[in-house]
Short mmCIF file of C-alpha atoms in Angstrom, two decimals:
data_model
loop_
_atom_site.label_atom_id
_atom_site.label_comp_id
_atom_site.label_asym_id
_atom_site.label_seq_id
_atom_site.Cartn_x
_atom_site.Cartn_y
_atom_site.Cartn_z
CA MET B 1 22.01 -43.26 -25.54
CA SER B 2 19.62 -42.68 -23.15
CA SER B 3 16.99 -40.23 -22.45
CA LEU B 4 13.60 -39.49 -21.31
CA PHE B 5 12.10 -37.69 -24.57
CA SER B 6 10.56 -40.76 -25.77
CA ASN B 7 7.70 -41.48 -23.32
CA GLY B 8 5.73 -37.91 -24.04
CA LYS B 9 4.24 -36.90 -20.74
CA PRO B 10 6.36 -36.77 -17.91
CA ASN B 11 5.60 -39.68 -15.04
CA PHE B 12 6.77 -37.12 -12.51
CA SER B 13 4.80 -33.94 -10.72
CA ILE B 14 6.24 -30.93 -11.15
CA GLU B 15 5.73 -27.83 -9.06
CA ILE B 16 7.47 -24.53 -10.41
CA PRO B 17 7.39 -21.96 -8.09
CA THR B 18 5.78 -18.58 -8.32
CA ILE B 19 8.52 -16.61 -8.91
CA LYS B 20 8.49 -13.87 -6.35
CA PHE B 21 11.72 -12.01 -6.57
CA THR B 22 12.33 -10.09 -9.88
CA LYS B 23 13.76 -6.65 -8.99
CA LEU B 24 17.24 -5.07 -8.00
CA PHE B 25 18.40 -5.44 -4.33
CA ILE B 26 19.70 -2.53 -3.37
CA ASN B 27 19.89 -0.71 0.34
CA GLY B 28 17.35 -3.82 2.01
CA GLN B 29 14.93 -2.64 -0.72
CA PHE B 30 13.71 -4.76 -4.24
CA VAL B 31 13.35 -1.72 -6.76
CA ASP B 32 13.14 -1.22 -10.68
CA SER B 33 16.34 -0.59 -12.45
CA LEU B 34 16.62 3.35 -12.82
CA SER B 35 16.49 3.00 -16.77
CA GLY B 36 13.15 0.69 -16.35
CA LYS B 37 14.78 -1.96 -18.50
CA GLU B 38 14.18 -5.62 -17.97
CA PHE B 39 15.75 -8.79 -19.78
CA GLU B 40 14.32 -12.34 -19.91
CA THR B 41 15.42 -15.09 -17.95
CA ILE B 42 15.12 -18.43 -19.91
CA ASP B 43 14.21 -22.02 -18.92
CA PRO B 44 16.67 -24.22 -20.85
CA ARG B 45 14.15 -27.36 -20.52
CA THR B 46 12.27 -25.46 -23.35
CA GLY B 47 13.60 -22.19 -24.44
CA GLU B 48 10.45 -20.73 -23.06
CA VAL B 49 10.85 -17.43 -20.72
CA ILE B 50 10.64 -17.78 -17.12
CA ALA B 51 9.92 -14.10 -15.95
CA LYS B 52 11.42 -10.55 -16.95
CA ILE B 53 13.99 -9.50 -14.52
CA ALA B 54 15.24 -5.78 -13.50
CA GLU B 55 18.23 -4.90 -15.73
CA GLY B 56 20.95 -2.93 -13.42
CA ARG B 57 23.07 -0.53 -15.28
CA LYS B 58 26.13 1.48 -14.05
CA GLU B 59 23.81 3.95 -12.75
CA ASP B 60 21.98 1.06 -10.60
CA ILE B 61 25.72 -0.22 -9.50
CA ASP B 62 26.68 3.42 -8.20
CA VAL B 63 23.37 3.19 -6.42
CA ALA B 64 24.12 -0.28 -4.91
CA VAL B 65 27.89 0.78 -4.21
CA LYS B 66 27.09 3.94 -2.40
CA ALA B 67 24.48 1.64 -0.16
CA ALA B 68 27.60 -0.57 0.56
CA ARG B 69 29.93 2.09 0.92
CA VAL B 70 27.69 3.98 3.97
CA ALA B 71 26.90 0.66 5.68
CA PHE B 72 30.75 -0.11 5.62
CA ASP B 73 31.59 3.75 6.65
CA ASP B 74 28.77 4.56 9.36
CA GLY B 75 26.93 0.87 9.96
CA PRO B 76 26.92 -1.52 12.70
CA TRP B 77 27.80 -4.48 10.53
CA PRO B 78 31.86 -4.19 10.57
CA ARG B 79 31.67 -2.68 14.01
CA MET B 80 29.85 -5.53 15.62
CA PRO B 81 31.52 -8.22 17.31
CA GLY B 82 32.08 -11.32 15.44
CA ALA B 83 29.99 -13.04 17.65
CA GLU B 84 27.12 -11.17 16.70
CA ARG B 85 27.63 -11.16 12.97
CA ALA B 86 27.69 -15.29 13.36
CA ARG B 87 24.51 -15.15 15.36
CA ILE B 88 22.86 -13.48 12.44
CA LEU B 89 24.76 -15.52 9.96
CA LEU B 90 23.52 -18.56 11.46
CA LYS B 91 19.98 -17.21 11.48
CA TRP B 92 19.91 -16.92 7.93
CA ALA B 93 21.54 -20.28 7.40
CA GLU B 94 18.51 -21.71 9.30
CA LEU B 95 15.92 -19.61 6.56
CA ILE B 96 17.99 -21.41 3.99
CA ASP B 97 17.20 -24.97 5.29
CA GLN B 98 13.23 -23.85 5.48
CA ASN B 99 13.67 -22.83 1.84
CA ILE B 100 15.13 -25.76 0.16
CA GLU B 101 12.61 -27.08 -1.81
CA GLU B 102 11.64 -23.45 -3.56
CA ILE B 103 15.62 -22.60 -3.91
CA ALA B 104 16.20 -25.81 -5.70
CA ALA B 105 13.30 -25.33 -8.07
CA LEU B 106 14.58 -21.95 -9.14
CA ASP B 107 18.02 -23.36 -9.77
CA THR B 108 16.38 -25.85 -11.64
CA ILE B 109 14.63 -23.97 -14.05
CA ASP B 110 17.12 -21.29 -14.54
CA ALA B 111 20.27 -23.59 -14.76
CA GLY B 112 19.05 -26.83 -16.03
CA LYS B 113 20.38 -28.23 -12.44
CA LEU B 114 18.90 -31.60 -11.10
CA TYR B 115 15.94 -30.68 -8.93
CA ASN B 116 16.74 -33.71 -6.46
CA PHE B 117 20.71 -32.83 -6.55
CA CYS B 118 20.16 -29.19 -5.69
CA LYS B 119 17.35 -29.94 -3.02
CA ALA B 120 20.27 -32.54 -1.53
CA VAL B 121 23.55 -31.23 -2.23
CA ASP B 122 23.45 -27.62 -3.56
CA ILE B 123 21.08 -25.63 -1.41
CA PRO B 124 22.05 -27.59 2.10
CA GLY B 125 25.36 -26.90 1.14
CA VAL B 126 24.89 -22.91 0.83
CA ALA B 127 23.76 -23.19 4.19
CA HIS B 128 26.57 -25.37 5.36
CA THR B 129 29.09 -22.61 4.32
CA ILE B 130 27.39 -19.67 5.50
CA ARG B 131 27.83 -21.52 9.18
CA TYR B 132 31.27 -22.61 8.35
CA TYR B 133 31.98 -18.93 8.02
CA ALA B 134 30.06 -17.62 10.83
CA GLY B 135 31.88 -19.89 12.93
CA ALA B 136 35.17 -18.06 11.95
CA ALA B 137 33.99 -14.58 12.49
CA ASP B 138 34.75 -14.29 16.01
CA LYS B 139 38.01 -15.90 15.63
CA ILE B 140 39.65 -12.92 13.09
CA HIS B 141 43.01 -12.73 14.93
CA GLY B 142 46.24 -10.84 14.62
CA GLU B 143 49.58 -11.49 15.90
CA VAL B 144 51.88 -9.95 18.54
CA LEU B 145 55.48 -9.41 16.82
CA LYS B 146 58.48 -9.45 18.30
CA PRO B 147 60.66 -6.88 16.44
CA SER B 148 64.39 -6.67 17.12
CA ARG B 149 64.61 -3.07 17.92
CA GLU B 150 63.17 -1.62 21.27
CA LEU B 151 59.43 -1.54 19.41
CA HIS B 152 56.36 -3.05 20.74
CA ALA B 153 53.98 -4.33 17.42
CA TYR B 154 51.10 -6.37 16.70
CA THR B 155 48.89 -6.86 13.55
CA LEU B 156 45.24 -6.16 13.17
CA MET B 157 43.03 -7.83 10.81
CA GLU B 158 40.21 -5.90 9.16
CA PRO B 159 37.77 -6.38 6.77
CA ILE B 160 38.83 -5.19 3.18
CA GLY B 161 35.54 -2.70 2.84
CA VAL B 162 33.28 -3.06 0.29
CA VAL B 163 33.58 -5.83 -2.29
CA GLY B 164 32.09 -6.72 -5.61
CA HIS B 165 30.94 -10.13 -6.67
CA ILE B 166 30.80 -11.12 -10.02
CA ILE B 167 29.43 -14.55 -10.26
CA PRO B 168 28.73 -17.77 -12.73
CA TRP B 169 25.27 -19.12 -13.63
CA ASN B 170 26.81 -22.85 -13.45
CA PHE B 171 26.37 -23.40 -9.34
CA PRO B 172 24.32 -20.48 -9.29
CA SER B 173 23.62 -21.17 -5.12
CA THR B 174 27.16 -22.28 -4.66
CA MET B 175 28.77 -19.43 -5.94
CA PHE B 176 26.85 -17.00 -3.96
CA ALA B 177 27.65 -18.68 -0.52
CA THR B 178 31.05 -18.82 -1.81
CA LYS B 179 31.33 -15.62 -2.16
CA VAL B 180 29.38 -13.74 0.30
CA ALA B 181 29.65 -15.89 3.67
CA PRO B 182 32.98 -15.28 3.90
CA SER B 183 32.95 -11.77 3.15
CA LEU B 184 30.17 -11.06 5.29
CA ALA B 185 31.93 -13.01 7.92
CA ALA B 186 35.35 -10.53 7.37
CA GLY B 187 32.83 -7.61 8.08
CA CYS B 188 32.49 -6.11 4.85
CA THR B 189 29.74 -5.01 2.61
CA MET B 190 29.22 -6.05 -0.81
CA VAL B 191 27.49 -5.64 -4.30
CA LEU B 192 26.98 -9.11 -6.04
CA LYS B 193 26.25 -9.49 -9.86
CA PRO B 194 24.58 -13.16 -10.52
CA ALA B 195 24.89 -13.98 -13.67
CA GLU B 196 22.19 -12.89 -16.19
CA GLN B 197 21.40 -16.40 -17.08
CA THR B 198 20.51 -17.55 -13.25
CA PRO B 199 19.44 -14.40 -11.33
CA LEU B 200 16.60 -16.24 -9.37
CA SER B 201 18.40 -17.53 -6.38
CA ALA B 202 20.64 -14.71 -5.41
CA LEU B 203 17.48 -12.85 -5.14
CA PHE B 204 15.60 -15.00 -3.38
CA TYR B 205 18.54 -15.39 -0.65
CA ALA B 206 18.84 -11.36 -0.51
CA HIS B 207 15.35 -11.39 0.57
CA LEU B 208 16.07 -14.46 3.38
CA ALA B 209 19.12 -12.13 4.83
CA LYS B 210 17.11 -8.88 5.32
CA GLN B 211 14.56 -11.31 7.25
CA ALA B 212 17.77 -12.86 8.93
CA GLY B 213 18.59 -9.25 10.59
CA ILE B 214 21.60 -8.50 7.85
CA PRO B 215 21.54 -4.83 8.47
CA ASP B 216 20.30 -2.91 5.05
CA GLY B 217 22.99 -1.89 2.36
CA VAL B 218 25.43 -4.37 3.74
CA LEU B 219 24.25 -7.44 0.64
CA ASN B 220 23.35 -5.59 -2.62
CA VAL B 221 21.84 -7.79 -5.35
CA VAL B 222 22.05 -6.41 -9.20
CA PRO B 223 21.08 -8.81 -11.90
CA GLY B 224 22.72 -7.70 -15.00
CA PHE B 225 25.21 -8.19 -17.63
CA GLY B 226 28.62 -8.47 -17.77
CA ALA B 227 29.72 -5.59 -20.33
CA THR B 228 27.66 -2.93 -18.12
CA ALA B 229 27.10 -4.33 -14.44
CA GLY B 230 29.98 -5.96 -14.34
CA ALA B 231 32.10 -3.74 -15.86
CA ALA B 232 30.70 -1.13 -13.80
CA ILE B 233 31.74 -3.00 -10.92
CA SER B 234 35.14 -3.72 -11.70
CA SER B 235 36.05 -0.12 -12.57
CA HIS B 236 34.37 1.36 -9.74
CA MET B 237 36.21 3.71 -7.98
CA ASP B 238 34.20 3.16 -4.35
CA ILE B 239 34.93 -0.91 -4.51
CA ASP B 240 37.45 -2.13 -2.72
CA LYS B 241 37.85 -5.68 -4.24
CA VAL B 242 36.34 -7.60 -6.83
CA SER B 243 35.69 -11.56 -6.26
CA PHE B 244 35.27 -13.21 -10.04
CA THR B 245 34.68 -16.42 -11.16
CA GLY B 246 34.13 -16.92 -14.79
CA SER B 247 35.84 -17.00 -17.96
CA THR B 248 39.67 -16.29 -18.63
CA GLU B 249 39.17 -13.85 -20.92
CA VAL B 250 36.73 -11.73 -18.70
CA GLY B 251 39.13 -12.26 -15.81
CA ARG B 252 41.68 -10.65 -17.75
CA GLU B 253 39.28 -7.90 -18.60
CA ILE B 254 38.63 -7.36 -14.68
CA MET B 255 42.03 -7.15 -13.89
CA ILE B 256 42.57 -4.27 -16.65
CA SER B 257 39.64 -2.51 -15.10
CA ALA B 258 40.59 -2.92 -11.78
CA ALA B 259 44.11 -1.36 -12.72
CA LYS B 260 43.09 1.39 -14.68
CA SER B 261 40.46 2.75 -11.99
CA ASN B 262 41.93 2.64 -7.53
CA LEU B 263 44.09 -0.52 -8.37
CA LYS B 264 41.37 -2.48 -6.09
CA PRO B 265 42.72 -6.25 -5.29
CA VAL B 266 40.99 -8.83 -7.52
CA SER B 267 40.35 -12.67 -6.96
CA LEU B 268 40.00 -14.93 -10.07
CA GLU B 269 38.88 -18.49 -10.44
CA LEU B 270 38.63 -18.87 -14.14
CA GLY B 271 38.49 -21.68 -16.92
CA GLY B 272 40.09 -25.41 -16.68
CA LYS B 273 41.06 -28.03 -18.71
CA SER B 274 41.41 -30.69 -16.25
CA PRO B 275 43.11 -33.90 -16.42
CA LEU B 276 42.45 -37.21 -15.02
CA LEU B 277 45.41 -39.46 -15.25
CA ILE B 278 44.29 -43.14 -14.99
CA PHE B 279 47.40 -45.90 -14.60
CA ASP B 280 47.61 -49.27 -14.97
CA ASP B 281 46.64 -50.66 -11.99
CA ALA B 282 43.54 -48.90 -11.31
CA ASP B 283 40.34 -51.10 -11.27
CA VAL B 284 38.82 -50.39 -14.29
CA ASP B 285 35.20 -50.50 -13.36
CA LYS B 286 35.81 -47.79 -10.45
CA ALA B 287 37.84 -45.63 -13.26
CA ALA B 288 35.62 -45.55 -15.89
CA GLU B 289 32.93 -44.59 -13.46
CA LEU B 290 34.97 -41.54 -11.97
CA ALA B 291 36.05 -40.52 -15.49
CA LEU B 292 32.48 -40.78 -16.38
CA ILE B 293 31.11 -38.08 -13.91
CA GLY B 294 34.40 -36.36 -14.01
CA ILE B 295 33.20 -34.99 -17.33
CA LEU B 296 28.90 -35.57 -17.36
CA PHE B 297 28.37 -34.03 -13.52
CA ASN B 298 26.58 -30.80 -14.28
CA LYS B 299 26.68 -31.58 -17.71
CA GLY B 300 30.00 -30.82 -18.01
CA GLU B 301 29.02 -27.01 -17.04
CA ILE B 302 31.91 -27.05 -13.98
CA CYS B 303 35.37 -25.14 -14.73
CA VAL B 304 37.44 -28.24 -13.16
CA ALA B 305 35.69 -30.82 -15.19
CA GLY B 306 37.82 -33.81 -16.06
CA SER B 307 37.58 -32.88 -19.89
CA ARG B 308 41.16 -34.35 -20.69
CA VAL B 309 41.32 -38.19 -20.01
CA PHE B 310 44.93 -39.95 -20.18
CA VAL B 311 44.54 -43.52 -19.49
CA GLN B 312 47.80 -45.72 -19.30
CA GLU B 313 48.35 -48.30 -22.39
CA GLY B 314 48.08 -51.11 -20.47
CA ILE B 315 44.34 -50.93 -19.57
CA TYR B 316 43.77 -48.35 -22.40
CA ASP B 317 41.24 -50.68 -24.39
CA GLU B 318 39.37 -52.32 -21.74
CA PHE B 319 39.01 -49.03 -20.39
CA GLU B 320 37.81 -47.16 -23.50
CA LYS B 321 34.99 -50.28 -23.90
CA LYS B 322 33.78 -49.86 -20.30
CA LEU B 323 33.32 -46.11 -20.54
CA VAL B 324 31.29 -46.18 -23.52
CA GLU B 325 29.12 -48.72 -22.27
CA LYS B 326 28.78 -46.36 -19.37
CA ALA B 327 28.01 -43.28 -21.33
CA LYS B 328 25.38 -44.72 -23.66
CA ALA B 329 23.56 -45.66 -20.55
CA TRP B 330 23.70 -42.66 -19.07
CA ILE B 331 20.14 -40.60 -18.89
CA VAL B 332 19.82 -37.48 -20.36
CA GLY B 333 16.37 -35.63 -19.44
CA ASP B 334 14.24 -33.22 -17.69
CA PRO B 335 16.22 -32.11 -14.46
CA PHE B 336 12.91 -32.34 -12.35
CA ASP B 337 12.78 -36.33 -13.14
CA PRO B 338 14.56 -38.30 -10.56
CA LYS B 339 15.53 -40.76 -12.86
CA ALA B 340 17.35 -38.01 -15.21
CA GLN B 341 21.25 -37.90 -14.79
CA GLN B 342 21.82 -34.91 -16.81
CA GLY B 343 19.46 -31.73 -17.84
CA PRO B 344 19.74 -29.54 -20.18
CA GLN B 345 22.78 -26.79 -20.81
CA VAL B 346 22.13 -23.43 -19.67
CA ASP B 347 20.97 -21.55 -22.45
CA LYS B 348 21.36 -21.53 -26.23
CA LYS B 349 24.25 -19.51 -26.77
CA GLN B 350 26.08 -22.55 -24.75
CA PHE B 351 24.44 -25.06 -26.22
CA GLU B 352 25.45 -24.17 -29.79
CA LYS B 353 28.88 -23.53 -28.38
CA ILE B 354 29.06 -27.24 -27.53
CA LEU B 355 27.84 -28.32 -30.42
CA SER B 356 30.34 -26.52 -32.47
CA TYR B 357 32.89 -27.66 -30.84
CA ILE B 358 31.90 -31.20 -31.27
CA GLU B 359 31.99 -30.43 -35.12
CA ILE B 360 35.33 -29.45 -34.68
CA GLY B 361 36.43 -32.23 -33.03
CA LYS B 362 35.18 -34.66 -36.06
CA LYS B 363 37.16 -31.91 -38.54
CA GLU B 364 40.11 -32.37 -36.73
CA GLY B 365 40.43 -35.88 -36.92
CA ALA B 366 39.27 -37.24 -33.47
CA THR B 367 37.37 -40.45 -33.48
CA LEU B 368 33.71 -39.79 -31.91
CA LEU B 369 33.28 -43.01 -29.63
CA THR B 370 29.57 -41.84 -28.66
CA GLY B 371 27.16 -39.18 -28.74
CA GLY B 372 27.63 -36.02 -30.24
CA LYS B 373 24.40 -34.72 -30.84
CA ASN B 374 21.50 -33.01 -29.35
CA ILE B 375 18.15 -34.26 -28.11
CA GLY B 376 14.84 -33.50 -28.64
CA ASP B 377 13.10 -30.97 -30.34
CA LYS B 378 12.95 -28.51 -27.66
CA GLY B 379 15.27 -28.07 -24.45
CA TYR B 380 19.16 -27.49 -24.79
CA TYR B 381 20.07 -31.17 -24.02
CA ILE B 382 22.98 -32.55 -25.74
CA GLU B 383 24.20 -36.27 -25.41
CA PRO B 384 27.32 -37.41 -23.67
CA THR B 385 30.04 -37.25 -26.01
CA VAL B 386 33.36 -39.30 -26.14
CA PHE B 387 36.40 -38.24 -28.68
CA SER B 388 39.03 -41.14 -29.15
CA ASN B 389 42.24 -40.31 -31.28
CA VAL B 390 42.57 -36.80 -29.63
CA LYS B 391 46.00 -34.96 -30.19
CA GLU B 392 46.88 -32.79 -27.67
CA ASP B 393 46.79 -29.97 -29.79
CA MET B 394 43.39 -30.05 -31.35
CA LEU B 395 41.10 -27.66 -29.89
CA ILE B 396 39.05 -30.25 -28.20
CA ALA B 397 41.96 -30.72 -25.48
CA GLN B 398 42.64 -27.46 -25.64
CA ASP B 399 39.64 -25.04 -25.27
CA GLU B 400 37.48 -24.89 -22.46
CA ILE B 401 34.20 -26.30 -23.89
CA PHE B 402 32.21 -26.30 -20.67
CA GLY B 403 30.07 -29.25 -21.84
CA PRO B 404 29.77 -32.92 -21.66
CA VAL B 405 32.73 -33.67 -24.24
CA MET B 406 35.67 -35.60 -23.48
CA ALA B 407 38.73 -35.80 -25.23
CA LEU B 408 40.41 -39.63 -24.37
CA MET B 409 44.30 -40.24 -24.94
CA LYS B 410 46.51 -42.80 -24.13
CA PHE B 411 49.97 -42.62 -22.59
CA LYS B 412 52.80 -44.85 -21.38
CA THR B 413 55.12 -43.34 -19.16
CA ILE B 414 54.55 -41.89 -15.74
CA GLU B 415 56.78 -39.10 -17.00
CA GLU B 416 54.95 -38.75 -20.23
CA ALA B 417 51.72 -38.28 -18.44
CA ILE B 418 52.85 -35.36 -16.39
CA LYS B 419 54.40 -33.76 -19.39
CA SER B 420 50.74 -34.14 -20.83
CA ALA B 421 48.72 -32.97 -17.91
CA ASN B 422 50.70 -29.82 -17.73
CA ASN B 423 50.44 -29.16 -21.25
CA THR B 424 48.09 -26.72 -21.07
CA ARG B 425 47.60 -22.76 -20.43
CA TYR B 426 45.06 -23.54 -17.52
CA GLY B 427 45.72 -25.27 -13.76
CA LEU B 428 43.06 -25.46 -12.12
CA ALA B 429 42.30 -29.10 -11.01
CA ALA B 430 43.56 -32.87 -11.80
CA GLY B 431 42.90 -36.28 -10.96
CA ILE B 432 44.96 -39.20 -10.53
CA VAL B 433 43.87 -42.95 -9.95
CA THR B 434 45.86 -45.61 -8.75
CA LYS B 435 46.84 -47.85 -6.11
CA ASN B 436 50.68 -47.08 -6.21
CA LEU B 437 51.41 -44.78 -3.62
CA ASP B 438 54.67 -43.74 -5.08
CA ILE B 439 53.02 -42.68 -8.11
CA ALA B 440 50.08 -40.85 -6.06
CA ASN B 441 52.80 -38.54 -4.47
CA THR B 442 54.98 -38.41 -7.46
CA VAL B 443 52.60 -37.12 -10.06
CA SER B 444 50.43 -34.60 -7.27
CA ARG B 445 53.59 -32.67 -6.79
CA SER B 446 54.27 -32.73 -10.35
CA ILE B 447 51.43 -30.97 -11.62
CA ARG B 448 51.03 -27.53 -11.58
CA ALA B 449 47.10 -27.11 -10.87
CA GLY B 450 45.51 -25.85 -7.67
CA ILE B 451 43.82 -29.09 -6.21
CA ILE B 452 44.54 -32.53 -6.80
CA TRP B 453 42.34 -35.58 -6.76
CA ILE B 454 43.48 -39.04 -5.60
CA ASN B 455 41.26 -41.57 -6.43
CA CYS B 456 38.39 -39.38 -6.40
CA TYR B 457 36.83 -36.15 -8.30
CA PHE B 458 34.75 -33.03 -7.01
CA ALA B 459 36.09 -33.49 -3.47
CA PHE B 460 35.30 -30.23 -1.95
CA GLY B 461 35.08 -28.93 1.01
CA ASN B 462 34.09 -25.79 2.66
CA ASP B 463 37.56 -26.34 4.69
CA ILE B 464 39.58 -27.12 1.31
CA PRO B 465 41.37 -24.11 -0.10
CA TYR B 466 40.46 -24.53 -4.20
CA GLY B 467 41.43 -21.77 -7.10
CA GLY B 468 43.95 -22.08 -9.72
CA TYR B 469 47.58 -21.77 -11.17
CA LYS B 470 48.58 -19.91 -14.73
CA MET B 471 45.80 -19.11 -16.43
CA SER B 472 43.14 -20.59 -14.00
CA GLY B 473 43.41 -17.46 -12.02
CA PHE B 474 44.47 -16.91 -8.64
CA GLY B 475 43.31 -16.47 -4.29
CA ARG B 476 41.33 -19.31 -2.94
CA ASP B 477 38.08 -19.67 -2.41
CA PHE B 478 36.59 -21.88 0.44
CA GLY B 479 38.44 -22.57 3.36
CA LEU B 480 40.30 -19.63 5.89
CA GLU B 481 42.02 -18.74 2.83
CA SER B 482 38.81 -17.22 1.21
CA LEU B 483 38.12 -15.44 4.65
CA HIS B 484 41.74 -13.93 4.55
CA LYS B 485 41.42 -12.62 1.32
CA TYR B 486 38.38 -10.31 2.22
CA LEU B 487 40.61 -8.85 5.51
CA GLN B 488 43.85 -6.26 5.31
CA VAL B 489 46.73 -6.82 7.76
CA LYS B 490 47.89 -3.72 9.42
CA SER B 491 50.74 -3.37 11.48
CA VAL B 492 50.46 -1.18 14.92
CA VAL B 493 54.01 0.02 16.50
CA THR B 494 54.88 1.82 19.28
CA PRO B 495 58.45 2.51 20.94
CA ILE B 496 59.07 0.59 24.03
CA TYR B 497 61.65 2.38 26.64
CA ASN B 498 63.81 1.07 29.60
CA SER B 499 62.36 -2.56 29.05
CA PRO B 500 63.77 -5.60 30.64
CA TRP B 501 63.26 -7.51 27.48
CA LEU B 502 62.55 -6.76 23.96
#
């Protein structure tokens, strides 16, 4: 297994930024939590403390919601022309572009993400997402209706109100923008809780939002824990909608809380156990590369990871050999090192969970082809791990592991592949590798998942809706569908008299 841990001292320079923002951001100000409590955010490269962060609890959420409510009911943001909201959002995106390196470093030390990738993709992507929705802010239109009675009717698209966003730790910046940009463009105000593992970049974005001119109270960022701050958001009587990305188990709890409180609508992007189907006509080398990236990108901490790989029997042996070769050449190391392809898992809890699933896979009788162990004596690094001879009812083939662990299986027919792909409680994504258009069309229409990638994987875009079927949730991020979930449709009807036509 390739790694960068045998060299002793790193042969690259790291400039860790000074942590500037550690308090709650409420009503345009950085403030201490009302309890005065703090929690530690940990560097997964070392297990050491980066900073102490103010811990938001129910009472802090109440203050933040009150600020967001005043900003929505009486403030300028929902009442601005869309073009004016767009102007401020574009300025915010520009400020993010000016601070790419610092924000990228924050996500690297907080989440173990590859610094160069954050700098080239994740953080510029935040600015791109904000610009995309800024462009939609002045294009929110209802329809003129043509009733069959003597009525004149039209619809209005109105901002839904105060939104509660709860985002995960695997893509702190991307998830921030995915939730915040469309809801701001729609004219909503909001309270966002970043994951307790990764609060640093969200607080930095809040600082830049203030500089850009987003009015006080419109965007509030309250770090804290799910059981306290998250629960307070989902059960709050004055929050009008909750948008959550995270585990299916927590998503279920949020739905219950939303129903028991004010019956607020909920959108959920939850877990996945996505299949990648590779057919006999595939280019084996390219397919192995795609499969490897599908499970190892972001160290497997991605809900659409191609964690179940099904290969048709005609190319299976050749594919397995190439896959193992590529996995053994994969470079694990410090995420600041430009040579590294994989950094540490986000925290000790996730690290231990992944290792425990690897042990379960061995006990269940799967064959460990490569990997299976942690790397180094500090930090949360795990070898790329591939199991073969996996049965579909094994836990490693059914549970979302959220780490660099692949379950490799074999199939004979297209019908068998479709059945296996759908043999999961999840339905977030799927991949198909084939040169046959008929196979691609048939299989893509037969798999019950929210996004299907043909001869590619992780092909995301601001204009491509993304979300789940089944226990992977409902509602869509990205695209105009995401903007619309933060809007209410209101019908306005008046009678018409003596009109020459209806």
